[in-house]
mmCIF file of C-alpha atoms in Angstrom:
data_model
loop_
_atom_site.group_PDB
_atom_site.id
_atom_site.type_symbol
_atom_site.label_atom_id
_atom_site.label_comp_id
_atom_site.label_asym_id
_atom_site.label_seq_id
_atom_site.Cartn_x
_atom_site.Cartn_y
_atom_site.Cartn_z
ATOM 1 C CA MET A 80 -54.830 -51.588 117.556
ATOM 2 C CA LYS A 81 -54.162 -48.482 115.484
ATOM 3 C CA ALA A 82 -50.829 -49.871 114.282
ATOM 4 C CA LEU A 83 -52.568 -53.021 113.098
ATOM 5 C CA GLY A 84 -55.118 -50.907 111.256
ATOM 6 C CA ILE A 85 -52.391 -48.914 109.535
ATOM 7 C CA LEU A 86 -50.609 -52.067 108.415
ATOM 8 C CA ALA A 87 -53.866 -53.481 107.113
ATOM 9 C CA VAL A 88 -54.730 -50.486 105.010
ATOM 10 C CA SER A 89 -51.188 -50.174 103.685
ATOM 11 C CA ALA A 90 -51.492 -53.707 102.330
ATOM 12 C CA VAL A 91 -54.211 -52.633 99.912
ATOM 13 C CA LEU A 92 -52.447 -49.527 98.611
ATOM 14 C CA ILE A 93 -51.605 -51.213 95.348
ATOM 15 C CA SER A 94 -55.311 -51.143 94.485
ATOM 16 C CA LEU A 95 -55.256 -47.359 94.740
ATOM 17 C CA ALA A 96 -52.500 -46.820 92.186
ATOM 18 C CA GLY A 97 -53.616 -44.126 89.804
ATOM 19 C CA CYS A 98 -56.755 -43.324 91.835
ATOM 20 C CA GLY A 99 -57.324 -39.818 93.190
ATOM 21 C CA SER A 100 -58.830 -38.874 96.523
ATOM 22 C CA ASP A 101 -62.592 -38.430 96.306
ATOM 23 C CA ASP A 102 -63.060 -36.511 99.552
ATOM 24 C CA GLY A 103 -62.630 -33.085 98.020
ATOM 25 C CA ALA A 104 -60.034 -32.066 100.600
ATOM 26 C CA ALA A 105 -57.164 -31.699 98.138
ATOM 27 C CA ALA A 106 -56.819 -28.857 95.693
ATOM 28 C CA ALA A 107 -56.799 -29.540 91.966
ATOM 29 C CA PRO A 108 -53.472 -31.044 90.897
ATOM 30 C CA ASP A 109 -50.875 -28.496 89.798
ATOM 31 C CA SER A 110 -47.519 -29.841 88.707
ATOM 32 C CA ALA A 111 -45.896 -26.481 89.484
ATOM 33 C CA ALA A 112 -47.264 -26.290 93.027
ATOM 34 C CA LEU A 113 -45.682 -27.808 96.128
ATOM 35 C CA SER A 114 -47.584 -30.907 97.258
ATOM 36 C CA VAL A 115 -48.332 -30.732 100.997
ATOM 37 C CA VAL A 116 -50.239 -33.081 103.291
ATOM 38 C CA ALA A 117 -51.603 -31.497 106.473
ATOM 39 C CA THR A 118 -53.036 -33.606 109.273
ATOM 40 C CA THR A 119 -55.673 -31.508 111.065
ATOM 41 C CA PRO A 120 -58.135 -28.866 109.827
ATOM 42 C CA GLU A 121 -56.293 -26.143 111.758
ATOM 43 C CA VAL A 122 -52.871 -27.034 110.352
ATOM 44 C CA ALA A 123 -54.309 -27.398 106.842
ATOM 45 C CA ASP A 124 -55.838 -23.925 107.083
ATOM 46 C CA PHE A 125 -52.491 -22.513 108.194
ATOM 47 C CA VAL A 126 -50.752 -24.136 105.219
ATOM 48 C CA ARG A 127 -53.348 -22.737 102.797
ATOM 49 C CA ASN A 128 -52.900 -19.235 104.172
ATOM 50 C CA ILE A 129 -49.102 -19.332 104.082
ATOM 51 C CA GLY A 130 -48.757 -21.337 100.868
ATOM 52 C CA GLY A 131 -51.442 -19.613 98.822
ATOM 53 C CA ASP A 132 -51.520 -20.592 95.161
ATOM 54 C CA ASP A 133 -48.019 -22.059 95.358
ATOM 55 C CA VAL A 134 -49.113 -25.188 97.267
ATOM 56 C CA THR A 135 -51.696 -27.919 96.892
ATOM 57 C CA VAL A 136 -52.965 -29.147 100.251
ATOM 58 C CA THR A 137 -54.401 -32.543 101.093
ATOM 59 C CA GLN A 138 -56.122 -32.403 104.488
ATOM 60 C CA ILE A 139 -56.192 -35.763 106.266
ATOM 61 C CA ILE A 140 -58.689 -35.227 109.110
ATOM 62 C CA LYS A 141 -61.972 -33.793 107.896
ATOM 63 C CA PRO A 142 -64.089 -31.149 109.681
ATOM 64 C CA ASN A 143 -65.925 -32.224 112.847
ATOM 65 C CA VAL A 144 -63.941 -35.476 113.124
ATOM 66 C CA ASP A 145 -62.354 -36.287 116.496
ATOM 67 C CA PRO A 146 -58.565 -36.243 115.904
ATOM 68 C CA HIS A 147 -57.847 -38.203 119.106
ATOM 69 C CA GLU A 148 -59.531 -41.325 117.739
ATOM 70 C CA TYR A 149 -58.567 -40.987 114.076
ATOM 71 C CA GLU A 150 -57.695 -44.076 112.018
ATOM 72 C CA PRO A 151 -55.787 -43.467 108.743
ATOM 73 C CA THR A 152 -57.206 -44.739 105.468
ATOM 74 C CA PRO A 153 -55.501 -46.177 102.372
ATOM 75 C CA ALA A 154 -56.103 -42.825 100.661
ATOM 76 C CA ASP A 155 -54.244 -41.070 103.481
ATOM 77 C CA ILE A 156 -51.219 -43.327 103.046
ATOM 78 C CA LYS A 157 -51.271 -42.813 99.285
ATOM 79 C CA ALA A 158 -51.459 -39.015 99.677
ATOM 80 C CA ILE A 159 -48.554 -38.978 102.132
ATOM 81 C CA GLY A 160 -46.465 -41.158 99.835
ATOM 82 C CA GLU A 161 -46.941 -38.681 96.976
ATOM 83 C CA ALA A 162 -46.364 -35.480 99.006
ATOM 84 C CA LYS A 163 -43.186 -33.423 99.308
ATOM 85 C CA VAL A 164 -44.031 -32.045 102.753
ATOM 86 C CA VAL A 165 -46.147 -33.357 105.637
ATOM 87 C CA VAL A 166 -47.252 -30.832 108.284
ATOM 88 C CA LYS A 167 -48.545 -31.983 111.655
ATOM 89 C CA ASN A 168 -49.860 -30.297 114.789
ATOM 90 C CA GLY A 169 -47.480 -32.296 116.985
ATOM 91 C CA VAL A 170 -47.550 -32.707 120.787
ATOM 92 C CA GLY A 171 -48.724 -36.294 120.325
ATOM 93 C CA LEU A 172 -52.057 -35.406 118.725
ATOM 94 C CA GLU A 173 -51.338 -37.540 115.650
ATOM 95 C CA SER A 174 -50.323 -40.778 117.382
ATOM 96 C CA TRP A 175 -51.011 -42.645 114.144
ATOM 97 C CA LEU A 176 -48.765 -40.566 111.903
ATOM 98 C CA ASP A 177 -45.287 -42.114 112.306
ATOM 99 C CA GLN A 178 -46.454 -45.573 111.322
ATOM 100 C CA THR A 179 -48.497 -44.136 108.453
ATOM 101 C CA ILE A 180 -45.448 -42.283 107.133
ATOM 102 C CA ALA A 181 -43.403 -45.469 107.335
ATOM 103 C CA SER A 182 -46.099 -47.428 105.502
ATOM 104 C CA ALA A 183 -46.239 -44.758 102.796
ATOM 105 C CA GLY A 184 -42.489 -44.828 102.202
ATOM 106 C CA PHE A 185 -42.453 -41.043 102.577
ATOM 107 C CA LYS A 186 -39.014 -39.484 102.032
ATOM 108 C CA GLY A 187 -39.869 -35.798 102.213
ATOM 109 C CA THR A 188 -39.932 -33.274 105.059
ATOM 110 C CA VAL A 189 -42.102 -33.711 108.155
ATOM 111 C CA VAL A 190 -42.910 -30.375 109.810
ATOM 112 C CA ASP A 191 -43.848 -30.339 113.503
ATOM 113 C CA SER A 192 -45.671 -27.024 113.752
ATOM 114 C CA SER A 193 -45.502 -27.089 117.570
ATOM 115 C CA GLN A 194 -41.736 -26.527 117.663
ATOM 116 C CA GLY A 195 -40.974 -23.580 119.958
ATOM 117 C CA VAL A 196 -44.418 -23.454 121.568
ATOM 118 C CA THR A 197 -44.469 -23.387 125.381
ATOM 119 C CA LEU A 198 -46.415 -26.525 126.205
ATOM 120 C CA ARG A 199 -48.832 -26.985 129.061
ATOM 121 C CA GLU A 200 -48.745 -30.079 131.235
ATOM 122 C CA GLY A 201 -51.705 -32.467 131.200
ATOM 123 C CA GLY A 202 -54.043 -30.323 133.275
ATOM 124 C CA HIS A 203 -54.906 -26.769 134.200
ATOM 125 C CA GLU A 204 -52.740 -26.299 137.258
ATOM 126 C CA GLU A 205 -49.260 -26.321 135.731
ATOM 127 C CA GLU A 206 -47.474 -24.664 132.851
ATOM 128 C CA GLY A 207 -45.206 -26.831 130.729
ATOM 129 C CA GLU A 208 -41.759 -26.111 129.409
ATOM 130 C CA GLU A 209 -40.806 -24.846 125.994
ATOM 131 C CA HIS A 210 -40.821 -27.559 123.344
ATOM 132 C CA ALA A 211 -37.429 -26.800 121.817
ATOM 133 C CA GLU A 212 -36.299 -27.687 118.313
ATOM 134 C CA GLY A 213 -35.756 -31.444 118.094
ATOM 135 C CA GLU A 214 -36.716 -32.057 121.719
ATOM 136 C CA GLU A 215 -38.280 -35.428 122.500
ATOM 137 C CA HIS A 216 -40.925 -35.746 125.180
ATOM 138 C CA ALA A 217 -40.002 -37.942 128.122
ATOM 139 C CA GLU A 218 -41.666 -41.341 128.214
ATOM 140 C CA GLY A 219 -45.038 -41.122 129.930
ATOM 141 C CA GLU A 220 -44.992 -37.315 129.768
ATOM 142 C CA GLU A 221 -48.250 -35.769 128.612
ATOM 143 C CA HIS A 222 -48.669 -32.272 127.266
ATOM 144 C CA ASP A 223 -51.816 -30.525 126.105
ATOM 145 C CA PRO A 224 -51.851 -30.707 122.271
ATOM 146 C CA HIS A 225 -54.555 -28.046 121.742
ATOM 147 C CA ILE A 226 -51.918 -25.370 121.264
ATOM 148 C CA TRP A 227 -53.729 -23.398 118.533
ATOM 149 C CA HIS A 228 -56.322 -22.004 120.971
ATOM 150 C CA ASP A 229 -53.810 -19.296 121.918
ATOM 151 C CA PRO A 230 -53.279 -17.109 118.816
ATOM 152 C CA ARG A 231 -49.730 -16.404 119.964
ATOM 153 C CA ASN A 232 -49.030 -20.123 119.553
ATOM 154 C CA ALA A 233 -50.702 -20.045 116.141
ATOM 155 C CA LYS A 234 -48.152 -17.391 115.125
ATOM 156 C CA ILE A 235 -45.341 -19.769 116.063
ATOM 157 C CA MET A 236 -47.020 -22.578 114.136
ATOM 158 C CA VAL A 237 -47.395 -20.569 110.926
ATOM 159 C CA THR A 238 -43.812 -19.334 111.220
ATOM 160 C CA ASN A 239 -42.622 -22.960 111.365
ATOM 161 C CA ILE A 240 -44.767 -23.742 108.341
ATOM 162 C CA GLU A 241 -43.415 -20.766 106.379
ATOM 163 C CA LYS A 242 -39.823 -21.814 107.039
ATOM 164 C CA ALA A 243 -40.515 -25.363 105.864
ATOM 165 C CA LEU A 244 -42.332 -24.278 102.695
ATOM 166 C CA ALA A 245 -39.550 -21.850 101.830
ATOM 167 C CA ALA A 246 -36.921 -24.561 102.331
ATOM 168 C CA ALA A 247 -38.830 -27.023 100.147
ATOM 169 C CA ASP A 248 -39.652 -24.441 97.476
ATOM 170 C CA PRO A 249 -37.030 -21.637 97.481
ATOM 171 C CA GLU A 250 -38.362 -20.114 94.249
ATOM 172 C CA ASP A 251 -41.560 -19.060 96.049
ATOM 173 C CA ALA A 252 -39.940 -18.108 99.371
ATOM 174 C CA ASP A 253 -40.754 -14.408 98.937
ATOM 175 C CA ALA A 254 -44.445 -15.178 98.477
ATOM 176 C CA TYR A 255 -44.494 -17.362 101.580
ATOM 177 C CA ALA A 256 -42.805 -14.604 103.616
ATOM 178 C CA THR A 257 -45.341 -12.030 102.393
ATOM 179 C CA ASN A 258 -48.234 -14.341 103.257
ATOM 180 C CA LEU A 259 -46.770 -14.940 106.717
ATOM 181 C CA THR A 260 -46.594 -11.209 107.430
ATOM 182 C CA SER A 261 -50.195 -10.698 106.332
ATOM 183 C CA TYR A 262 -51.588 -13.676 108.225
ATOM 184 C CA SER A 263 -49.617 -12.924 111.388
ATOM 185 C CA ALA A 264 -51.279 -9.499 111.483
ATOM 186 C CA LYS A 265 -54.673 -11.210 111.347
ATOM 187 C CA LEU A 266 -53.665 -13.453 114.260
ATOM 188 C CA ASP A 267 -52.634 -10.378 116.256
ATOM 189 C CA LYS A 268 -56.035 -8.824 115.571
ATOM 190 C CA LEU A 269 -57.824 -12.013 116.634
ATOM 191 C CA ASP A 270 -55.902 -12.024 119.910
ATOM 192 C CA ALA A 271 -56.631 -8.345 120.574
ATOM 193 C CA ASP A 272 -60.326 -8.778 119.738
ATOM 194 C CA ASN A 273 -60.578 -11.759 122.086
ATOM 195 C CA GLU A 274 -58.959 -9.802 124.908
ATOM 196 C CA ALA A 275 -61.302 -6.872 124.342
ATOM 197 C CA ALA A 276 -64.356 -9.150 124.368
ATOM 198 C CA PHE A 277 -63.438 -10.788 127.676
ATOM 199 C CA ALA A 278 -62.484 -7.440 129.224
ATOM 200 C CA LYS A 279 -66.185 -6.547 129.115
ATOM 201 C CA LEU A 280 -67.078 -9.703 131.077
ATOM 202 C CA PRO A 281 -66.754 -9.548 134.891
ATOM 203 C CA ALA A 282 -64.069 -11.879 136.190
ATOM 204 C CA ALA A 283 -66.656 -13.659 138.361
ATOM 205 C CA ASP A 284 -68.542 -14.717 135.213
ATOM 206 C CA ARG A 285 -65.549 -16.120 133.314
ATOM 207 C CA LYS A 286 -66.185 -19.768 134.222
ATOM 208 C CA LEU A 287 -65.922 -22.478 131.593
ATOM 209 C CA VAL A 288 -67.243 -26.053 131.425
ATOM 210 C CA THR A 289 -66.691 -27.895 128.132
ATOM 211 C CA ASN A 290 -67.103 -31.344 126.583
ATOM 212 C CA HIS A 291 -63.447 -32.238 127.132
ATOM 213 C CA ASP A 292 -60.277 -30.532 128.328
ATOM 214 C CA ALA A 293 -59.439 -28.810 125.037
ATOM 215 C CA PHE A 294 -59.292 -25.148 126.013
ATOM 216 C CA GLY A 295 -56.379 -24.974 128.461
ATOM 217 C CA TYR A 296 -54.338 -22.543 126.366
ATOM 218 C CA TYR A 297 -57.422 -20.413 125.711
ATOM 219 C CA VAL A 298 -58.315 -20.352 129.419
ATOM 220 C CA ALA A 299 -54.781 -19.314 130.360
ATOM 221 C CA ARG A 300 -54.543 -16.647 127.647
ATOM 222 C CA TYR A 301 -57.832 -14.903 128.472
ATOM 223 C CA LYS A 302 -57.804 -15.431 132.231
ATOM 224 C CA LEU A 303 -60.860 -17.673 132.497
ATOM 225 C CA GLU A 304 -61.604 -20.170 135.263
ATOM 226 C CA PHE A 305 -61.792 -23.768 134.105
ATOM 227 C CA VAL A 306 -64.472 -25.414 136.248
ATOM 228 C CA GLY A 307 -64.337 -28.847 134.607
ATOM 229 C CA SER A 308 -65.167 -30.951 131.574
ATOM 230 C CA VAL A 309 -67.696 -33.660 130.786
ATOM 231 C CA ILE A 310 -64.822 -35.880 129.585
ATOM 232 C CA PRO A 311 -62.080 -35.477 132.230
ATOM 233 C CA SER A 312 -59.164 -35.755 129.840
ATOM 234 C CA LEU A 313 -57.088 -33.967 127.199
ATOM 235 C CA ASP A 314 -58.248 -36.607 124.726
ATOM 236 C CA THR A 315 -61.763 -38.005 124.299
ATOM 237 C CA SER A 316 -61.329 -41.598 125.445
ATOM 238 C CA ALA A 317 -62.068 -41.125 129.160
ATOM 239 C CA GLU A 318 -65.453 -41.100 130.885
ATOM 240 C CA LEU A 319 -66.710 -39.497 134.075
ATOM 241 C CA SER A 320 -67.225 -41.900 136.957
ATOM 242 C CA ALA A 321 -70.428 -41.551 138.969
ATOM 243 C CA GLN A 322 -68.499 -39.734 141.701
ATOM 244 C CA GLN A 323 -66.813 -37.403 139.213
ATOM 245 C CA LEU A 324 -70.182 -36.598 137.681
ATOM 246 C CA THR A 325 -71.619 -35.783 141.095
ATOM 247 C CA ASP A 326 -68.587 -33.646 141.914
ATOM 248 C CA LEU A 327 -68.799 -31.748 138.618
ATOM 249 C CA VAL A 328 -72.484 -30.960 139.132
ATOM 250 C CA ALA A 329 -71.736 -29.771 142.665
ATOM 251 C CA LYS A 330 -68.844 -27.617 141.454
ATOM 252 C CA ILE A 331 -70.974 -26.033 138.731
ATOM 253 C CA LYS A 332 -73.582 -25.103 141.329
ATOM 254 C CA ALA A 333 -71.050 -23.903 143.903
ATOM 255 C CA THR A 334 -69.153 -21.669 141.468
ATOM 256 C CA GLY A 335 -72.227 -20.141 139.880
ATOM 257 C CA THR A 336 -71.205 -21.347 136.441
ATOM 258 C CA LYS A 337 -73.841 -20.316 133.906
ATOM 259 C CA ALA A 338 -73.460 -22.834 131.077
ATOM 260 C CA ILE A 339 -71.908 -26.019 129.708
ATOM 261 C CA PHE A 340 -70.479 -25.740 126.210
ATOM 262 C CA THR A 341 -70.640 -28.695 123.846
ATOM 263 C CA GLU A 342 -68.144 -29.190 121.002
ATOM 264 C CA SER A 343 -68.755 -29.702 117.311
ATOM 265 C CA SER A 344 -66.810 -32.979 117.060
ATOM 266 C CA LEU A 345 -68.343 -34.668 120.133
ATOM 267 C CA PRO A 346 -71.874 -35.900 120.944
ATOM 268 C CA PRO A 347 -73.759 -33.529 123.275
ATOM 269 C CA LYS A 348 -75.841 -36.030 125.275
ATOM 270 C CA SER A 349 -73.636 -36.242 128.371
ATOM 271 C CA ALA A 350 -73.239 -32.471 128.505
ATOM 272 C CA GLU A 351 -77.000 -32.050 128.228
ATOM 273 C CA ALA A 352 -77.602 -34.512 131.065
ATOM 274 C CA ILE A 353 -75.108 -32.793 133.372
ATOM 275 C CA ALA A 354 -76.501 -29.349 132.531
ATOM 276 C CA LYS A 355 -79.971 -30.555 133.436
ATOM 277 C CA GLN A 356 -78.773 -31.880 136.809
ATOM 278 C CA ALA A 357 -76.861 -28.680 137.506
ATOM 279 C CA GLY A 358 -79.723 -26.445 136.428
ATOM 280 C CA VAL A 359 -77.713 -24.521 133.840
ATOM 281 C CA GLN A 360 -78.082 -23.988 130.117
ATOM 282 C CA VAL A 361 -76.266 -26.146 127.590
ATOM 283 C CA ILE A 362 -74.782 -24.394 124.572
ATOM 284 C CA GLY A 363 -74.790 -26.573 121.482
ATOM 285 C CA GLY A 364 -76.120 -27.013 117.981
ATOM 286 C CA GLU A 365 -74.905 -24.193 115.745
ATOM 287 C CA ASP A 366 -73.338 -22.605 118.836
ATOM 288 C CA ALA A 367 -71.198 -25.642 119.713
ATOM 289 C CA LEU A 368 -67.565 -24.723 120.211
ATOM 290 C CA TYR A 369 -64.781 -25.776 117.874
ATOM 291 C CA GLY A 370 -62.487 -27.533 120.324
ATOM 292 C CA ASP A 371 -60.712 -30.077 118.122
ATOM 293 C CA SER A 372 -61.911 -29.149 114.661
ATOM 294 C CA LEU A 373 -63.108 -26.419 112.310
ATOM 295 C CA GLY A 374 -66.367 -26.050 110.421
ATOM 296 C CA GLU A 375 -66.920 -27.196 106.864
ATOM 297 C CA GLN A 376 -64.753 -25.486 104.262
ATOM 298 C CA GLY A 377 -66.534 -22.548 102.668
ATOM 299 C CA THR A 378 -68.465 -21.677 105.852
ATOM 300 C CA PRO A 379 -67.607 -18.813 108.262
ATOM 301 C CA THR A 380 -66.208 -21.313 110.786
ATOM 302 C CA GLY A 381 -64.321 -23.304 108.157
ATOM 303 C CA THR A 382 -61.176 -21.291 108.871
ATOM 304 C CA TYR A 383 -59.106 -21.015 112.036
ATOM 305 C CA LEU A 384 -59.867 -17.303 112.357
ATOM 306 C CA GLY A 385 -63.594 -17.829 111.858
ATOM 307 C CA ALA A 386 -63.803 -20.756 114.307
ATOM 308 C CA GLU A 387 -61.925 -18.868 117.027
ATOM 309 C CA GLU A 388 -64.053 -15.762 116.536
ATOM 310 C CA HIS A 389 -67.130 -17.990 116.833
ATOM 311 C CA ASN A 390 -65.841 -19.583 120.043
ATOM 312 C CA THR A 391 -65.211 -16.239 121.722
ATOM 313 C CA LYS A 392 -68.557 -14.757 120.694
ATOM 314 C CA VAL A 393 -70.489 -17.815 121.883
ATOM 315 C CA ILE A 394 -68.649 -17.991 125.224
ATOM 316 C CA VAL A 395 -68.923 -14.279 125.982
ATOM 317 C CA ASP A 396 -72.588 -14.056 124.968
ATOM 318 C CA ALA A 397 -73.558 -17.092 127.071
ATOM 319 C CA LEU A 398 -71.610 -16.073 130.167
ATOM 320 C CA ALA A 399 -72.750 -12.458 129.945
ATOM 321 C CA GLY A 400 -76.355 -13.660 129.919
#
């Protein structure tokens, strides 16, 4: 169905000739700057931090939009067709992208920021294998695409981005390298701060229930216990069966889990219902976690660093209570 949608919107691209994007996601045009399209809010934020004033970034997926169910628009295809570089999260998160690139007639560089990240299998029990340069996933193989929730993976992602920007724009390579050094230090600090925050929380209290299975890398990095998710899947298309719902409620009670955390890009109703049955608090509203997205640009959670700091503070505060 998504492929049909992409073909349909590409057919009307001619009507967009000469029209700019009106979503405010792209920076003001600068003929001297490198034109980059980034798929997700996280990847777009990485590109802005590494590229600085030497790039203009068009962000495809807007804040608080579910990337698993995204459908590209004519404006997306137009932006990709005009870009020099396209940066994606990878690991199958952007299932719509290849066809969109083909429809756009894009001839530039596609950057898979996940290259070199050690991928997790589709679940919490197994660790995946390193996703080597140019490696293709086996047919039917599913890996967890939420790689950015481990800041060590984010460092790999921004390094891949820096290399691609420098290759596309050698004149500004020194600036990109300087920005990478500065931002990598901030990622190291984020990681250390997260570790310090969880070190104050007894291991018995480090139990996590979320809207969907988006925090596998985070759970592994900070030694949490993943009790379950309202949507039993890495993406957001699945639903709990009646038996799974009953089992999740029972597991929450049996493990002494203190809270269910909703996510900013998903409706909270199911989480609220399960929390009520389990007799635990539901964390949502302004305290909802950023599982698939970031906050609005210009807000404290509108950056990767801000969203991850928010997630850790909310989780620690709720579980400590």
